[in-house]
Amino acid sequence: MKTYISPWPQAAKLPDFPRSVAVLGATGSIGVNALKVMARHPELFTVMALAGGRNGTLLAEQCARLRPRYAAVLDDAARRELEAGLPAGYSPQILVGPDAFTTLAALDEVDTVLSSIVGAAGFEPTLAAARAGKLICLANKESLVLGGHIIRAACHASGAVILPVDSEHNALFQGLMGLESDDEIARLILTASGGPFRGRDAASLAGVTRKQALAHPNWSMGAKISIDSATLMNKGLEVIEACHLYGLPVGMVHVVVHPQSIIHSLVEYVDGSQLAHLGMPDMQVPIAHCLGFPRRLGVDVPRLDLARVGCLTFEEPDLAAFPCLGLARDAYDAGPSHPVVLNAANEVAVAAFLDGRMGFADIPATIEAALDRHRPVDVSTPEAVLDLDRAVRDEIRRALWPDAD
Ligand code: NAD
Ligand code: MG
């Protein structure tokens, strides 16, 4: 079976309970939801390490509640905030800087890593967890987009297991349960909400504001993924994520727009059956599924009442108004270095949009131009991936803001 990265129950070697967990990105949207899930089941989880980025104050509150042995932040300013917020008599080991996250991901005392840092910064910690043979609950889709081939190989060598937290991939994982052979799969169908601008044409998108783009109709998420949802790049990254997780060609991964976000994705089998996963759009559900797998854990989420929802609708994605989805599919097909370029260009463009330095329509244009300039390079090592990631970011910044320092 090719699809070893997400285990079927019979193949997976999973840590026993209580699981000893490192949460990377604890102060983000996924991290906060994961802490809620674990707080509801204290007998099943020991929070061993909490890592935040620059929000030392929130991390201190989380540490005060959960008393992890380790904490990590990105810089000294966040470290000072963290230290100032810790209660007397409790002093976790504090690590600072980007290397801290890879260190925590590979700690001997940790058996389960929730990878929920945003962006390419999640690649090295996820790889460290893969090399160290951990159970990886993966929210950080960008790490597979950058180097899914490298992470797969590391999992294969160490016995590490990845379970997908991303709701669509978690739905697929559940729909693939009990699969006997890969050739029984006809296709995977990812659902997309369509984001806040569904139904609008390209011309009307040019002037949309940051506030409008951040206002996702169904999900409450971090800023970067919210913009990715508005451009449909999120779905593009998810197509690539699905190809890596399930070892399938991009032609077998389809997308349908489903504005209610109740069906989280579908697996179509060769007999024409489609298995759908339904639930309320709340990330606690897939997070609990991964952290507790193969157990089902209770979560404090409103129950889905289909009679109240009334109707579920579906439509084709509009690739003309939202070119990012097509750019991502093409990038995956073009070879392993193109997705690195796609992701780096997207991260620079989204950050520039959020800072007010770029319009919404400039996001796909920036990515397309970077992909057009790119000539394939070897990205078979993590160093090569990271070099290319850096080079693309520098090139775009120089081209767009030549006067910046
Ligand atoms: P977020 O912005 O809310 O949180 C990001 C976390 O990463 C924060 O803790 C932040 O401090 C930390 N961080 C940011 N930059 C960092 C860096 N350079 N080094 C170390 N830590 C850093 O993001 P989110 O919405 O929680 O998303 C996290 C990841 O999960 C993303 O990859 C996203 O695509 C994925 N995801 C999120 C959702 C969701 O509903 N939020 C759903 C599916 C997948
Ligand atoms: Mg998703």
Short mmCIF file of C-alpha atoms and ligand atoms in Angstrom, two decimals:
data_model
loop_
_atom_site.label_atom_id
_atom_site.label_comp_id
_atom_site.label_asym_id
_atom_site.label_seq_id
_atom_site.Cartn_x
_atom_site.Cartn_y
_atom_site.Cartn_z
CA MET A 1 0.00 0.00 0.00
CA LYS A 2 1.41 3.40 -1.01
CA THR A 3 -0.61 5.39 1.45
CA TYR A 4 1.46 4.78 4.54
CA ILE A 5 1.71 8.31 5.80
CA SER A 6 -1.77 8.32 7.26
CA PRO A 7 -1.99 4.96 8.93
CA TRP A 8 -4.85 2.58 8.84
CA PRO A 9 -5.48 1.27 12.32
CA GLN A 10 -3.86 -2.08 11.66
CA ALA A 11 -0.62 -0.52 10.40
CA ALA A 12 -0.18 2.26 12.90
CA LYS A 13 2.07 2.11 15.93
CA LEU A 14 0.58 4.76 18.15
CA PRO A 15 1.69 5.98 21.57
CA ASP A 16 -0.23 4.72 24.59
CA PHE A 17 -2.35 6.93 26.82
CA PRO A 18 -1.71 9.17 28.56
CA ARG A 19 0.00 10.79 25.57
CA SER A 20 2.79 13.24 26.23
CA VAL A 21 2.11 16.15 23.91
CA ALA A 22 4.09 19.09 22.50
CA VAL A 23 1.88 21.80 21.02
CA LEU A 24 3.77 23.90 18.48
CA GLY A 25 1.74 27.03 17.79
CA ALA A 26 -0.12 26.78 21.11
CA THR A 27 -1.21 30.43 21.02
CA GLY A 28 -2.85 30.19 17.58
CA SER A 29 -6.36 29.24 16.58
CA ILE A 30 -5.58 25.52 16.29
CA GLY A 31 -3.41 25.50 19.39
CA VAL A 32 -6.09 27.10 21.56
CA ASN A 33 -8.68 24.59 20.32
CA ALA A 34 -6.31 21.70 21.00
CA LEU A 35 -5.79 22.86 24.59
CA LYS A 36 -9.58 22.89 25.04
CA VAL A 37 -9.78 19.30 23.79
CA MET A 38 -6.98 18.15 26.10
CA ALA A 39 -8.37 20.06 29.09
CA ARG A 40 -11.59 18.07 28.72
CA HIS A 41 -9.63 14.79 28.92
CA PRO A 42 -6.86 15.37 31.45
CA GLU A 43 -6.49 11.65 32.10
CA LEU A 44 -5.53 11.05 28.45
CA PHE A 45 -2.96 13.81 27.89
CA THR A 46 0.08 15.28 29.60
CA VAL A 47 0.98 18.65 28.11
CA MET A 48 4.77 18.41 28.11
CA ALA A 49 5.69 21.40 25.93
CA LEU A 50 3.95 24.53 24.72
CA ALA A 51 5.41 26.72 21.98
CA GLY A 52 4.05 30.07 20.90
CA GLY A 53 5.46 32.56 18.45
CA ARG A 54 5.55 36.14 19.73
CA ASN A 55 2.59 36.09 22.11
CA GLY A 56 4.41 35.49 25.40
CA THR A 57 1.49 36.79 27.46
CA LEU A 58 -1.02 34.23 26.20
CA LEU A 59 1.61 31.50 26.39
CA ALA A 60 2.24 32.40 30.04
CA GLU A 61 -1.48 32.03 30.80
CA GLN A 62 -1.52 28.65 29.07
CA CYS A 63 1.59 27.52 30.92
CA ALA A 64 0.16 28.67 34.25
CA ARG A 65 -2.88 26.47 33.64
CA LEU A 66 -1.22 23.40 32.18
CA ARG A 67 2.25 23.48 33.76
CA PRO A 68 4.26 22.03 30.87
CA ARG A 69 7.90 21.18 31.57
CA TYR A 70 9.02 23.12 28.46
CA ALA A 71 7.95 26.37 26.81
CA ALA A 72 9.28 28.08 23.69
CA VAL A 73 8.93 31.47 22.01
CA LEU A 74 10.43 33.14 18.96
CA ASP A 75 12.31 36.07 20.46
CA ASP A 76 13.50 37.77 23.62
CA ALA A 77 10.60 40.19 23.79
CA ALA A 78 8.19 37.23 23.91
CA ARG A 79 10.44 35.54 26.45
CA ARG A 80 10.18 38.56 28.76
CA GLU A 81 6.38 38.55 28.43
CA LEU A 82 6.32 34.85 29.15
CA GLU A 83 8.52 35.10 32.23
CA ALA A 84 6.55 38.07 33.55
CA GLY A 85 3.29 36.10 33.33
CA LEU A 86 4.39 32.86 35.03
CA PRO A 87 3.16 32.22 38.57
CA ALA A 88 5.61 32.12 41.47
CA GLY A 89 7.11 28.71 42.16
CA TYR A 90 6.75 27.38 38.63
CA SER A 91 9.59 27.70 36.13
CA PRO A 92 9.44 25.67 32.95
CA GLN A 93 12.55 25.29 30.84
CA ILE A 94 12.25 28.14 28.32
CA LEU A 95 13.73 27.88 24.84
CA VAL A 96 14.00 30.86 22.49
CA GLY A 97 14.35 31.19 18.72
CA PRO A 98 13.42 29.15 15.63
CA ASP A 99 15.55 26.16 16.70
CA ALA A 100 13.52 25.86 19.88
CA PHE A 101 10.59 24.46 17.91
CA THR A 102 12.61 21.67 16.32
CA THR A 103 14.09 20.83 19.71
CA LEU A 104 10.66 20.49 21.31
CA ALA A 105 9.38 18.41 18.39
CA ALA A 106 12.08 15.81 19.00
CA LEU A 107 12.13 15.69 22.84
CA ASP A 108 12.42 12.20 24.31
CA GLU A 109 9.71 13.03 26.84
CA VAL A 110 7.26 13.78 24.00
CA ASP A 111 5.46 11.10 22.00
CA THR A 112 2.83 13.26 20.24
CA VAL A 113 3.43 16.54 18.40
CA LEU A 114 0.67 18.89 17.32
CA SER A 115 2.21 20.79 14.42
CA SER A 116 0.15 23.97 14.28
CA ILE A 117 2.61 26.74 13.53
CA VAL A 118 1.47 28.77 10.53
CA GLY A 119 3.40 28.80 7.26
CA ALA A 120 6.75 27.50 6.08
CA ALA A 121 8.12 27.99 9.62
CA GLY A 122 6.37 24.72 10.41
CA PHE A 123 8.47 22.69 8.00
CA GLU A 124 11.58 22.07 10.10
CA PRO A 125 9.73 21.27 13.35
CA THR A 126 7.42 18.88 11.49
CA LEU A 127 10.42 17.21 9.88
CA ALA A 128 12.13 16.95 13.27
CA ALA A 129 9.05 15.20 14.66
CA ALA A 130 8.98 12.89 11.64
CA ARG A 131 12.65 11.99 12.08
CA ALA A 132 12.12 11.36 15.78
CA GLY A 133 9.30 8.88 15.16
CA LYS A 134 6.52 10.87 16.83
CA LEU A 135 2.79 10.72 16.34
CA ILE A 136 2.30 13.92 14.37
CA CYS A 137 -1.09 15.59 14.43
CA LEU A 138 -0.59 17.82 11.43
CA ALA A 139 -2.37 21.13 10.98
CA ASN A 140 0.56 22.85 9.27
CA LYS A 141 -0.27 21.95 5.66
CA GLU A 142 2.53 24.20 4.36
CA SER A 143 5.14 21.70 5.59
CA LEU A 144 3.79 19.05 3.20
CA VAL A 145 3.52 21.59 0.38
CA LEU A 146 7.19 22.47 0.87
CA GLY A 147 8.60 19.01 1.32
CA GLY A 148 5.97 16.29 1.49
CA HIS A 149 8.40 13.92 -0.22
CA ILE A 150 11.05 14.56 2.46
CA ILE A 151 8.62 14.24 5.35
CA ARG A 152 7.15 11.02 3.95
CA ALA A 153 10.62 9.52 3.65
CA ALA A 154 11.44 10.56 7.23
CA CYS A 155 8.20 8.98 8.51
CA HIS A 156 8.94 5.84 6.59
CA ALA A 157 12.44 5.57 8.08
CA SER A 158 11.48 6.33 11.70
CA GLY A 159 7.98 4.85 11.96
CA ALA A 160 6.47 8.27 12.61
CA VAL A 161 2.79 8.56 11.85
CA ILE A 162 0.96 11.61 10.52
CA LEU A 163 -2.70 12.13 11.26
CA PRO A 164 -4.32 15.02 9.41
CA VAL A 165 -5.91 17.75 11.52
CA ASP A 166 -6.96 19.76 8.47
CA SER A 167 -10.71 19.11 8.47
CA GLU A 168 -10.93 18.00 4.82
CA HIS A 169 -8.03 15.57 5.12
CA ASN A 170 -9.31 14.31 8.43
CA ALA A 171 -12.65 13.65 6.72
CA LEU A 172 -10.84 11.79 3.93
CA PHE A 173 -8.86 9.78 6.47
CA GLN A 174 -12.12 8.71 8.08
CA GLY A 175 -13.65 7.92 4.68
CA LEU A 176 -10.64 5.78 3.81
CA MET A 177 -10.84 3.68 6.96
CA GLY A 178 -10.91 0.00 6.15
CA LEU A 179 -9.57 0.47 2.63
CA GLU A 180 -8.13 -2.78 1.33
CA SER A 181 -6.23 -1.51 -1.68
CA ASP A 182 -5.44 1.88 -3.21
CA ASP A 183 -6.96 0.90 -6.55
CA GLU A 184 -10.41 0.89 -4.95
CA ILE A 185 -10.28 4.70 -4.72
CA ALA A 186 -11.75 6.52 -7.72
CA ARG A 187 -11.09 10.06 -6.46
CA LEU A 188 -10.98 12.27 -3.43
CA ILE A 189 -13.35 15.24 -3.32
CA LEU A 190 -12.36 18.17 -1.14
CA THR A 191 -15.13 20.53 -0.17
CA ALA A 192 -14.47 24.28 -0.11
CA SER A 193 -16.72 26.87 1.52
CA GLY A 194 -15.89 29.32 -1.26
CA GLY A 195 -14.82 31.90 1.33
CA PRO A 196 -16.26 35.38 1.84
CA PHE A 197 -16.18 36.31 -1.88
CA ARG A 198 -17.96 33.31 -3.35
CA GLY A 199 -20.04 34.32 -6.35
CA ARG A 200 -18.09 37.48 -7.11
CA ASP A 201 -16.25 38.02 -10.38
CA ALA A 202 -12.60 38.93 -10.81
CA ALA A 203 -13.25 42.63 -11.50
CA SER A 204 -15.24 43.11 -8.30
CA LEU A 205 -12.49 41.54 -6.19
CA ALA A 206 -9.84 44.13 -6.99
CA GLY A 207 -10.92 46.59 -4.30
CA VAL A 208 -11.82 44.26 -1.43
CA THR A 209 -10.47 45.22 1.98
CA ARG A 210 -8.49 43.32 4.58
CA LYS A 211 -11.51 43.31 6.90
CA GLN A 212 -13.77 41.85 4.21
CA ALA A 213 -11.22 39.21 3.30
CA LEU A 214 -10.72 38.16 6.93
CA ALA A 215 -14.45 37.67 7.51
CA HIS A 216 -14.79 33.96 6.79
CA PRO A 217 -18.45 32.90 6.71
CA ASN A 218 -18.11 29.56 8.56
CA TRP A 219 -14.71 29.10 10.23
CA SER A 220 -12.84 31.14 12.82
CA MET A 221 -9.13 30.86 11.94
CA GLY A 222 -5.79 32.66 11.96
CA ALA A 223 -5.26 35.59 9.57
CA LYS A 224 -3.07 33.86 7.00
CA ILE A 225 -5.36 30.87 6.42
CA SER A 226 -8.38 33.20 6.36
CA ILE A 227 -6.86 35.12 3.44
CA ASP A 228 -5.91 31.81 1.81
CA SER A 229 -9.55 30.80 2.09
CA ALA A 230 -10.67 34.04 0.46
CA THR A 231 -8.32 33.53 -2.53
CA LEU A 232 -8.97 29.74 -2.65
CA MET A 233 -5.22 29.21 -2.21
CA ASN A 234 -6.14 27.32 0.93
CA LYS A 235 -7.92 24.76 -1.25
CA GLY A 236 -4.95 24.71 -3.61
CA LEU A 237 -2.57 23.98 -0.73
CA GLU A 238 -5.01 21.32 0.45
CA VAL A 239 -5.04 19.59 -2.95
CA ILE A 240 -1.25 19.30 -2.68
CA GLU A 241 -1.53 18.19 0.96
CA ALA A 242 -3.97 15.43 -0.08
CA CYS A 243 -1.65 14.22 -2.85
CA HIS A 244 1.17 13.85 -0.34
CA LEU A 245 -0.91 12.32 2.44
CA TYR A 246 -2.66 9.76 0.30
CA GLY A 247 -0.05 9.15 -2.41
CA LEU A 248 -2.43 10.04 -5.24
CA PRO A 249 -1.91 12.05 -8.44
CA VAL A 250 -3.40 15.54 -8.57
CA GLY A 251 -5.91 14.40 -11.21
CA MET A 252 -7.58 12.21 -8.57
CA VAL A 253 -8.12 15.08 -6.14
CA HIS A 254 -11.18 17.17 -6.98
CA VAL A 255 -12.73 20.23 -5.38
CA VAL A 256 -16.39 21.11 -5.01
CA VAL A 257 -17.69 24.30 -3.42
CA HIS A 258 -20.09 23.61 -0.55
CA PRO A 259 -20.99 26.89 1.16
CA GLN A 260 -22.47 25.37 4.34
CA SER A 261 -19.20 23.60 5.35
CA ILE A 262 -21.11 20.64 6.77
CA ILE A 263 -19.67 17.96 4.51
CA HIS A 264 -15.94 18.17 5.13
CA SER A 265 -14.87 16.00 2.17
CA LEU A 266 -15.74 12.80 0.33
CA VAL A 267 -14.01 9.65 -0.87
CA GLU A 268 -15.37 8.18 -4.10
CA TYR A 269 -14.75 4.46 -4.61
CA VAL A 270 -14.58 2.61 -7.91
CA ASP A 271 -18.14 1.33 -7.48
CA GLY A 272 -19.39 4.92 -7.50
CA SER A 273 -20.08 5.08 -3.74
CA GLN A 274 -19.15 8.39 -2.18
CA LEU A 275 -18.46 8.40 1.56
CA ALA A 276 -18.91 11.82 3.10
CA HIS A 277 -17.93 13.08 6.54
CA LEU A 278 -20.41 15.51 8.10
CA GLY A 279 -20.11 17.65 11.18
CA MET A 280 -20.28 21.15 12.55
CA PRO A 281 -17.46 23.37 11.29
CA ASP A 282 -15.39 23.38 14.47
CA MET A 283 -11.73 22.39 14.50
CA GLN A 284 -12.04 20.72 17.90
CA VAL A 285 -13.61 17.76 16.08
CA PRO A 286 -10.67 16.83 13.80
CA ILE A 287 -8.16 17.83 16.50
CA ALA A 288 -9.80 15.42 18.97
CA HIS A 289 -9.92 12.71 16.32
CA CYS A 290 -6.16 12.97 15.79
CA LEU A 291 -5.04 13.43 19.39
CA GLY A 292 -7.23 10.60 20.60
CA PHE A 293 -6.98 8.24 17.61
CA PRO A 294 -8.17 5.51 17.50
CA ARG A 295 -10.43 6.52 20.38
CA ARG A 296 -13.34 8.90 19.91
CA LEU A 297 -13.29 11.70 22.45
CA GLY A 298 -16.16 13.90 23.57
CA VAL A 299 -15.85 17.57 22.57
CA ASP A 300 -17.84 20.64 23.55
CA VAL A 301 -19.20 21.48 20.13
CA PRO A 302 -22.86 22.00 19.19
CA ARG A 303 -24.39 18.92 17.58
CA LEU A 304 -25.16 18.90 13.89
CA ASP A 305 -28.92 19.09 13.32
CA LEU A 306 -29.52 18.41 9.64
CA ALA A 307 -33.17 19.34 9.78
CA ARG A 308 -32.12 22.77 11.01
CA VAL A 309 -29.45 23.11 8.35
CA GLY A 310 -32.19 22.25 5.86
CA CYS A 311 -30.24 22.11 2.66
CA LEU A 312 -26.75 21.39 1.50
CA THR A 313 -25.67 22.93 -1.80
CA PHE A 314 -22.75 22.42 -4.15
CA GLU A 315 -21.18 24.26 -7.08
CA GLU A 316 -18.05 24.24 -9.22
CA PRO A 317 -15.18 26.46 -8.09
CA ASP A 318 -14.76 29.61 -10.20
CA LEU A 319 -11.18 29.31 -11.40
CA ALA A 320 -11.32 32.59 -13.32
CA ALA A 321 -12.22 34.68 -10.28
CA PHE A 322 -10.00 32.61 -7.97
CA PRO A 323 -6.93 31.60 -9.99
CA CYS A 324 -4.91 30.42 -6.96
CA LEU A 325 -6.57 27.01 -6.98
CA GLY A 326 -5.47 26.37 -10.57
CA LEU A 327 -2.00 27.74 -9.88
CA ALA A 328 -1.57 25.26 -7.03
CA ARG A 329 -2.73 22.27 -9.07
CA ASP A 330 -0.38 23.21 -11.90
CA ALA A 331 2.51 23.78 -9.48
CA TYR A 332 2.12 20.31 -8.01
CA ASP A 333 2.08 18.81 -11.49
CA ALA A 334 5.15 20.79 -12.58
CA GLY A 335 7.44 19.11 -10.06
CA PRO A 336 8.62 19.32 -6.46
CA SER A 337 10.25 22.75 -6.59
CA HIS A 338 7.20 24.58 -7.98
CA PRO A 339 5.08 24.13 -4.83
CA VAL A 340 7.92 25.66 -2.78
CA VAL A 341 7.79 28.72 -5.02
CA LEU A 342 3.99 28.81 -4.89
CA ASN A 343 3.99 28.72 -1.10
CA ALA A 344 6.76 31.28 -0.60
CA ALA A 345 5.19 33.72 -3.06
CA ASN A 346 1.83 33.25 -1.40
CA GLU A 347 3.19 33.90 2.09
CA VAL A 348 4.92 37.12 0.99
CA ALA A 349 1.85 38.29 -0.92
CA VAL A 350 -0.60 37.50 1.90
CA ALA A 351 1.60 39.29 4.45
CA ALA A 352 1.77 42.31 2.10
CA PHE A 353 -2.01 42.27 1.65
CA LEU A 354 -2.53 42.12 5.42
CA ASP A 355 -0.12 45.07 5.83
CA GLY A 356 -1.96 47.10 3.20
CA ARG A 357 0.96 47.06 0.76
CA MET A 358 -0.79 44.97 -1.89
CA GLY A 359 -4.29 44.64 -3.30
CA PHE A 360 -6.29 41.41 -3.18
CA ALA A 361 -5.93 40.78 -6.93
CA ASP A 362 -2.16 41.25 -6.66
CA ILE A 363 -1.92 38.06 -4.59
CA PRO A 364 -2.50 35.60 -7.48
CA ALA A 365 -0.62 37.88 -9.87
CA THR A 366 2.47 37.83 -7.63
CA ILE A 367 2.34 34.05 -7.31
CA GLU A 368 1.83 33.50 -11.02
CA ALA A 369 4.77 35.77 -11.89
CA ALA A 370 7.04 33.92 -9.45
CA LEU A 371 6.02 30.55 -10.92
CA ASP A 372 6.57 31.84 -14.46
CA ARG A 373 10.11 32.93 -13.57
CA HIS A 374 10.94 29.66 -11.85
CA ARG A 375 13.09 27.00 -13.47
CA PRO A 376 12.91 23.62 -11.67
CA VAL A 377 15.68 22.92 -9.19
CA ASP A 378 16.57 19.95 -7.05
CA VAL A 379 14.74 20.07 -3.70
CA SER A 380 15.50 16.61 -2.43
CA THR A 381 17.07 17.87 0.81
CA PRO A 382 15.56 20.12 3.50
CA GLU A 383 18.41 22.59 2.99
CA ALA A 384 17.59 22.91 -0.71
CA VAL A 385 13.90 23.45 0.10
CA LEU A 386 14.70 26.18 2.60
CA ASP A 387 17.26 27.84 0.28
CA LEU A 388 14.67 28.02 -2.49
CA ASP A 389 12.01 29.28 -0.06
CA ARG A 390 14.34 32.10 1.06
CA ALA A 391 15.45 32.97 -2.48
CA VAL A 392 11.86 33.31 -3.73
CA ARG A 393 10.87 35.53 -0.80
CA ASP A 394 13.94 37.77 -1.32
CA GLU A 395 13.35 38.02 -5.06
CA ILE A 396 9.71 39.03 -4.67
CA ARG A 397 10.49 41.58 -1.97
CA ARG A 398 13.28 43.10 -4.11
CA ALA A 399 11.06 43.25 -7.18
CA LEU A 400 8.06 44.76 -5.41
CA TRP A 401 9.75 47.00 -2.86
CA PRO A 402 13.19 47.86 -4.27
CA ASP A 403 13.63 50.72 -1.79
CA ALA A 404 12.91 48.67 1.33
CA ASP A 405 15.93 47.86 3.50
P1 NAD B 1 -2.62 31.24 13.81
O1 NAD B 1 -2.03 32.40 13.10
O2 NAD B 1 -3.87 31.45 14.59
O3 NAD B 1 -1.53 30.64 14.82
C1 NAD B 1 -0.23 30.37 14.41
C2 NAD B 1 0.63 29.91 15.59
O4 NAD B 1 1.99 29.79 15.12
C3 NAD B 1 0.67 30.91 16.74
O5 NAD B 1 0.86 30.20 17.95
C4 NAD B 1 1.92 31.74 16.43
O6 NAD B 1 2.48 32.33 17.57
C5 NAD B 1 2.84 30.66 15.87
N1 NAD B 1 3.83 31.17 14.95
C6 NAD B 1 3.65 32.05 13.93
N2 NAD B 1 4.79 32.25 13.25
C7 NAD B 1 5.71 31.46 13.85
C8 NAD B 1 7.09 31.21 13.60
N3 NAD B 1 7.76 31.82 12.62
N4 NAD B 1 7.73 30.33 14.39
C9 NAD B 1 7.08 29.72 15.40
N5 NAD B 1 5.77 29.90 15.69
C10 NAD B 1 5.11 30.77 14.92
O7 NAD B 1 -2.80 30.10 12.74
P2 NAD B 1 -3.87 28.90 12.73
O8 NAD B 1 -5.11 29.35 12.09
O9 NAD B 1 -3.92 28.26 14.08
O10 NAD B 1 -3.18 27.91 11.70
C11 NAD B 1 -2.05 27.14 12.05
C12 NAD B 1 -1.81 26.11 10.97
O11 NAD B 1 -2.91 25.21 10.93
C13 NAD B 1 -1.68 26.70 9.56
O12 NAD B 1 -0.74 25.96 8.84
C14 NAD B 1 -3.07 26.49 8.97
O13 NAD B 1 -3.04 26.36 7.57
C15 NAD B 1 -3.47 25.19 9.62
N6 NAD B 1 -4.91 25.00 9.73
C16 NAD B 1 -5.65 25.87 10.46
C17 NAD B 1 -7.02 25.72 10.54
C18 NAD B 1 -7.85 26.65 11.39
O14 NAD B 1 -9.06 26.44 11.50
N7 NAD B 1 -7.30 27.67 12.02
C19 NAD B 1 -7.64 24.67 9.86
C20 NAD B 1 -6.85 23.79 9.12
C21 NAD B 1 -5.48 23.97 9.07
MG MG B 2 -8.98 22.77 5.65
#
